[in-house]
C-alpha positions as a printed Julia matrix, in Angstrom:
430×3 Matrix{Float64}:
 182.79  182.94  -103.48
 181.13  181.98  -100.18
 179.05  179.45  -102.1
 181.02  177.58  -104.72
 179.14  177.43  -107.99
 179.62  174.66  -110.57
 182.34  176.52  -112.48
 184.33  177.4   -109.36
 183.96  173.86  -108.03
 185.21  172.42  -111.31
 188.17  174.77  -111.33
 189.04  173.97  -107.73
 188.68  170.25  -108.37
 191.1   170.47  -111.27
 193.6   172.4   -109.15
 193.36  169.87  -106.33
 193.9   166.91  -108.64
 196.79  168.63  -110.39
 198.47  169.37  -107.06
 198.02  165.76  -105.92
 199.48  164.44  -109.15
 202.44  166.83  -108.99
 203.19  165.98  -105.37
 202.92  162.25  -106.08
 205.38  162.59  -108.96
 207.86  164.83  -107.15
 207.68  162.76  -103.99
 208.31  159.6   -105.98
 211.33  161.23  -107.6
 212.8   161.97  -104.17
 211.69  165.54  -103.39
 211.97  165.56   -99.59
 209.99  168.78   -99.2
 206.98  167.25  -100.92
 207.31  164.16   -98.75
 206.75  166.31   -95.65
 203.05  166.3    -96.62
 202.9   162.48   -96.72
 200.65  161.16   -93.92
 203.24  158.48   -93.1
 205.37  161.21   -91.48
 202.52  162.69   -89.45
 203.26  160.73   -86.29
 206.95  161.63   -86.33
 208.26  163.98   -89.03
 211.63  164.55   -87.36
 213.56  161.73   -89.11
 212.5   163.26   -92.44
 213.72  166.67   -91.3
 217.05  165.05   -90.52
 217.22  163.63   -94.04
 216.77  167.16   -95.36
 219.41  168.45   -92.92
 221.91  165.93   -94.27
 221.6   167.59   -97.7
 223.22  170.75   -96.31
 222.13  174.05   -94.75
 220.03  174.83   -97.83
 218.07  172.17   -99.69
 216.39  172.73  -103.04
 213.45  170.54  -103.95
 212.66  169.43  -107.48
 209.9   172.06  -107.65
 212.53  174.78  -107.21
 211.51  175.66  -103.66
 214.38  176.05  -101.21
 214.3   175.06   -97.55
 216.54  175.32   -94.53
 216.72  173.21   -91.38
 219.5   175.37   -89.89
 218.51  177.39   -86.82
 220.83  180.22   -87.85
 219.55  180.35   -91.43
 215.9   180.11   -90.34
 216.47  183.06   -88.05
 218.34  184.97   -90.77
 215.61  184.5    -93.36
 212.87  185.5    -90.9
 214.74  188.69   -89.99
 215.92  189.7    -93.47
 213.57  192.38   -94.87
 214.5   191.26   -98.39
 212.28  188.25   -97.78
 208.54  188.76   -97.54
 205.26  186.91   -97.16
 203.85  188.35  -100.42
 205.26  188.75  -103.89
 207.3   191.91  -104.45
 204.32  193.47  -106.29
 202.08  192.86  -103.26
 200.16  189.92  -104.74
 199.61  186.74  -102.68
 202.19  183.97  -102.92
 199.72  181.15  -102.41
 198.12  179.82  -105.56
 196.02  176.83  -106.58
 193.1   175.61  -104.49
 194.56  176.91  -101.22
 195.05  180.34  -102.76
 191.48  180.37  -104.05
 190.16  179.6   -100.57
 192.58  182.02   -98.87
 191.41  184.82  -101.13
 187.93  184.55   -99.56
 189.41  185.4    -96.15
 190.26  188.94   -95.03
 194.03  189.48   -94.81
 195.65  189.97   -91.43
 199.0   191.55   -90.6
 200.47  188.03   -90.67
 199.74  188.04   -94.41
 201.26  191.47   -94.99
 204.69  192.98   -95.53
 205.58  196.49   -94.35
 204.22  199.13   -94.34
 200.74  197.55   -93.95
 202.09  194.91   -91.57
 203.64  197.59   -89.36
 200.49  199.72   -89.33
 198.09  196.88   -88.46
 200.33  195.16   -85.92
 200.84  198.47   -84.11
 197.06  198.79   -83.69
 196.79  195.31   -82.13
 199.97  195.45   -80.04
 198.67  197.38   -76.97
 196.42  194.46   -76.04
 199.49  192.23   -75.73
 201.91  194.52   -73.92
 203.75  192.74   -71.07
 202.0   194.55   -68.23
 198.52  193.82   -69.54
 199.32  190.19   -70.35
 200.94  189.6    -66.95
 197.76  190.93   -65.42
 195.94  187.92   -66.89
 197.81  185.44   -64.66
 195.09  185.29   -61.96
 192.39  184.85   -64.61
 194.34  182.05   -66.32
 194.83  180.28   -62.97
 191.13  180.66   -62.23
 190.18  179.09   -65.58
 192.65  176.22   -65.13
 191.38  175.5    -61.62
 187.78  175.54   -62.81
 188.52  173.14   -65.66
 190.43  170.76   -63.39
 187.6   170.89   -60.84
 185.19  169.69   -63.54
 187.3   166.73   -64.64
 188.69  165.62   -61.28
 187.09  162.34   -60.31
 186.38  161.28   -63.9
 187.73  157.88   -64.86
 189.1   159.24   -68.14
 188.88  162.54   -69.98
 190.07  164.02   -73.25
 192.99  166.35   -72.58
 192.28  168.34   -75.76
 188.5   168.72   -75.53
 188.27  169.1    -71.76
 191.39  171.12   -70.97
 193.76  172.16   -73.77
 191.07  173.79   -75.93
 188.77  175.46   -73.37
 191.62  177.29   -71.6
 192.97  179.4    -74.49
 189.54  179.8    -76.07
 188.27  181.36   -72.85
 191.36  183.56   -72.4
 191.52  184.96   -75.94
 187.73  185.36   -76.1
 187.87  187.39   -72.88
 190.66  189.51   -74.32
 188.85  190.14   -77.6
 185.46  190.61   -75.96
 183.68  187.65   -77.6
 180.26  187.0    -75.99
 179.93  183.6    -74.3
 177.18  182.55   -76.7
 179.52  182.89   -79.7
 182.41  180.77   -78.4
 181.05  177.27   -78.89
 182.44  176.47   -82.35
 185.84  178.16   -82.04
 187.87  175.0    -81.31
 186.47  173.21   -84.33
 186.89  176.28   -86.53
 190.51  176.57   -85.49
 191.2   172.9    -86.17
 189.69  173.09   -89.66
 191.59  176.24   -90.62
 194.82  174.84   -89.19
 194.5   171.68   -91.25
 193.79  173.78   -94.33
 197.16  175.5    -94.02
 198.82  172.31   -95.32
 196.68  172.45   -98.45
 193.12  171.98   -99.67
 192.57  168.34  -100.58
 188.88  168.16  -101.56
 185.97  170.29  -102.73
 184.19  169.47   -99.49
 187.12  170.82   -97.45
 187.24  173.96   -99.6
 183.54  174.63   -99.06
 183.92  173.99   -95.35
 186.85  176.43   -95.05
 184.96  179.12   -96.96
 181.94  178.6    -94.71
 184.05  178.87   -91.55
 185.66  182.06   -92.84
 182.3   183.62   -93.66
 180.93  182.71   -90.22
 183.86  184.39   -88.47
 183.67  187.49   -90.67
 179.94  187.8    -89.91
 180.68  187.53   -86.18
 183.37  190.2    -86.22
 181.31  192.5    -88.43
 178.44  192.26   -85.97
 180.76  192.95   -83.02
 182.32  195.89   -84.87
 178.91  197.5    -85.23
 177.98  196.77   -81.61
 181.27  198.09   -80.15
 181.15  201.2    -82.32
 177.9   202.13   -80.57
 178.8   200.76   -77.14
 182.58  200.28   -76.69
 184.08  198.24   -73.88
 187.52  197.49   -72.49
 188.41  194.83   -75.05
 190.46  194.45   -78.22
 187.57  194.6    -80.67
 186.42  197.87   -79.1
 189.94  199.28   -79.56
 190.01  198.14   -83.17
 186.52  199.54   -83.77
 187.84  202.92   -82.6
 190.71  202.58   -85.1
 188.16  201.92   -87.86
 186.21  205.01   -86.83
 189.42  207.04   -86.98
 190.18  205.57   -90.42
 193.4   203.94   -89.21
 192.17  200.61   -90.56
 189.26  199.38   -92.64
 186.42  197.18   -91.45
 187.84  194.36   -93.6
 191.22  194.79   -91.91
 189.52  194.59   -88.51
 187.88  191.32   -89.57
 191.26  189.91   -90.59
 193.07  191.15   -87.48
 190.42  189.82   -85.11
 190.36  186.47   -86.92
 194.13  186.16   -86.66
 194.18  187.03   -82.95
 191.35  184.62   -82.2
 192.72  181.66   -84.14
 196.39  182.2    -83.32
 195.48  182.99   -79.73
 194.1   179.54   -79.06
 195.46  177.33   -81.85
 199.09  177.72   -80.77
 198.26  177.16   -77.12
 195.96  174.16   -77.69
 198.78  172.41   -79.51
 201.46  173.58   -77.07
 199.48  171.92   -74.27
 198.67  168.76   -76.2
 202.18  168.27   -77.58
 203.74  169.19   -74.24
 201.71  166.74   -72.17
 202.31  164.04   -74.79
 206.06  164.61   -74.52
 205.9   164.52   -70.72
 203.96  161.28   -70.55
 206.21  159.7    -73.19
 209.21  160.56   -70.99
 208.23  159.41   -67.47
 211.49  160.63   -65.93
 210.71  164.18   -67.11
 207.14  163.95   -65.81
 208.56  162.8    -62.47
 210.9   165.81   -62.38
 208.02  168.21   -62.98
 205.92  166.53   -60.29
 208.8   166.85   -57.84
 209.55  170.44   -58.85
 206.44  172.17   -60.26
 208.49  175.38   -60.4
 210.08  173.89   -63.55
 206.81  174.56   -65.41
 208.12  177.67   -67.2
 211.23  175.8    -68.37
 209.02  172.85   -69.32
 206.94  175.17   -71.51
 210.03  176.38   -73.38
 211.31  172.85   -73.91
 207.91  171.68   -75.17
 207.9   174.55   -77.67
 211.4   173.65   -78.82
 210.94  169.89   -78.91
 207.6   169.64   -80.74
 206.36  173.1    -81.77
 202.74  173.74   -82.82
 203.83  175.52   -86.02
 206.29  173.33   -87.89
 207.22  175.59   -90.79
 206.54  178.84   -92.58
 207.38  180.26   -96.0
 209.13  183.35   -97.29
 209.66  184.69  -100.81
 212.75  186.54  -101.98
 212.15  190.13  -103.14
 215.66  190.36  -104.61
 218.55  188.08  -105.5
 220.02  187.06  -102.12
 223.21  185.17  -101.31
 222.52  182.62   -98.6
 224.86  179.87   -97.36
 226.82  179.94  -100.6
 223.72  179.76  -102.8
 221.88  182.45  -104.75
 218.18  182.69  -103.96
 216.67  184.35  -107.0
 214.03  187.03  -106.68
 210.64  185.34  -106.61
 211.91  182.02  -105.27
 210.37  180.49  -102.16
 212.26  179.44   -99.05
 210.7   177.02   -96.59
 211.7   178.0    -93.06
 211.56  174.7    -91.18
 211.04  175.94   -87.66
 210.71  172.52   -86.05
 213.91  171.31   -87.71
 215.74  174.47   -86.65
 214.62  173.75   -83.1
 216.52  170.46   -83.26
 219.64  171.78   -84.97
 222.63  169.96   -83.39
 224.8   172.97   -84.18
 223.06  174.96   -81.44
 221.31  172.4    -79.18
 223.27  169.55   -77.54
 221.37  166.26   -77.86
 218.6   168.04   -79.8
 216.3   164.99   -79.99
 216.32  164.63   -76.21
 213.34  166.06   -74.32
 214.87  167.74   -71.26
 212.83  170.17   -69.16
 216.01  171.29   -67.35
 217.75  172.25   -70.59
 219.79  175.45   -70.35
 221.8   177.48   -72.83
 221.39  177.75   -76.57
 219.45  180.37   -78.52
 215.73  181.0    -78.21
 213.7   178.41   -80.07
 211.8   179.33   -83.22
 208.35  178.14   -82.15
 207.08  181.73   -82.19
 208.96  182.6    -85.41
 211.39  185.55   -85.44
 211.76  189.04   -86.85
 208.81  191.3    -87.54
 206.36  188.39   -87.59
 207.34  187.13   -84.12
 204.12  185.9    -82.49
 202.34  188.82   -80.87
 200.73  186.5    -78.32
 203.89  184.6    -77.33
 203.92  185.93   -73.75
 200.29  184.98   -73.22
 200.83  181.45   -74.59
 203.82  180.99   -72.3
 201.8   182.04   -69.24
 198.96  179.67   -70.13
 201.37  176.78   -70.68
 203.3   177.43   -67.49
 200.2   177.64   -65.28
 198.56  174.59   -66.8
 201.66  172.35   -66.66
 202.33  173.37   -63.06
 198.71  172.77   -62.07
 198.7   169.33   -63.69
 201.87  168.37   -61.81
 200.39  169.51   -58.52
 196.83  168.23   -58.92
 197.1   165.22   -61.23
 200.41  163.5    -60.48
 199.08  160.13   -61.69
 198.18  161.47   -65.14
 198.86  158.99   -67.94
 197.63  158.18   -71.44
 194.47  156.06   -71.48
 193.95  155.25   -75.16
 195.14  155.9    -78.71
 195.85  159.45   -79.84
 194.16  161.11   -82.81
 196.44  163.49   -84.7
 195.46  166.55   -86.67
 195.54  166.04   -90.45
 198.16  168.7    -91.03
 201.9   168.91   -91.49
 202.14  172.68   -90.93
 200.14  172.85   -87.7
 201.16  169.93   -85.5
 198.79  168.86   -82.78
 196.27  166.37   -81.49
 192.53  166.14   -82.03
 191.98  163.62   -79.24
 194.18  162.61   -76.31
 192.45  160.28   -73.8
 194.08  160.38   -70.36
 193.37  159.28   -66.82
 194.6   160.56   -63.47
 193.36  157.57   -61.47
 195.41  154.86   -59.77
 195.97  151.92   -62.16
 193.56  149.11   -61.51
 195.11  146.38   -59.35
 195.55  143.05   -61.09
 193.86  140.14   -59.4
 196.21  137.53   -58.0
């Protein structure tokens, strides 16, 4: 299905139009979950999350999908093995146009329930053990310093294109063993796939997503063959060994490598963009970080809590489950609203306040929870901490220099463009 023929295009077009019509109808009838996808909430979805919260710990939309904004319930659903990411029979949950596109991609362990999830994650985990990840600190600092050296002295620069994207792309590409010549399109690929997670809205987008997927699969298949013959000290070489030992298939390697690549920089790009946006929108917090750059680690955690890159995820019940006084029937979907859980007033005092000195409360849900907890969380935290500290030390005058451009997605929250300047403001003539 890499090239959509007339019949497939017609079928996809019908699915897209049907989904749009259904969402328009349900949204008009007051389904708050459907309204999350409305572009009017893209700038600030948090008031809508609060409307859902006011309906109780569990909200059921008109489509029959449940959702929770409660931190405790989000955590419970993510940890309960009776909920999965696939149907109980192992078939994909996602249908319609998004499902048709997703089916052209190789599955990763993020798309799997145990035992396949356990097997595949275990093969990738050694690359992200604490000792190895901590060993990347000097390399991350070196990359940050190099990027800041390039942009220092410029009148304005784009925080996303010039800083937030190149840092994690370089780090995760080093870790995976991606040749320099193959890294150029990764930021754009990640942005397109991230926006697709909120749904496929046109035939053109569907074709684009399928093309991106096929390009990445071709890259990883080529690297698999190269590293089988000439292995190195990188993740793809380790996975190629696992393929040779029949611990995973080549298709599973493609899916695992794609997940690590995209998740490895997508989360961090948006952590940096959202975090700097929050800092500059709260000058007193930016001043605190400038005065005490050692707050950078705490700043990273607060940025992840306050405006997380991944806003929500979905689980499906594999059995009838009692939850918060309601019965979730087997086969019913539950939206786990991570960003809303991160602002749950039951566990975070003044949850809508951005406070880089915040202490207490449970761990935020930005990296999910349970068996699908983000495998690269430690690496993302290190990248965020080093970059925020370096900005405070080297660019204390940093401020926004033009309008933002947001990503067209409700699931992955981030910025496409963020013009900033670190120069003194021009003096007004008297």
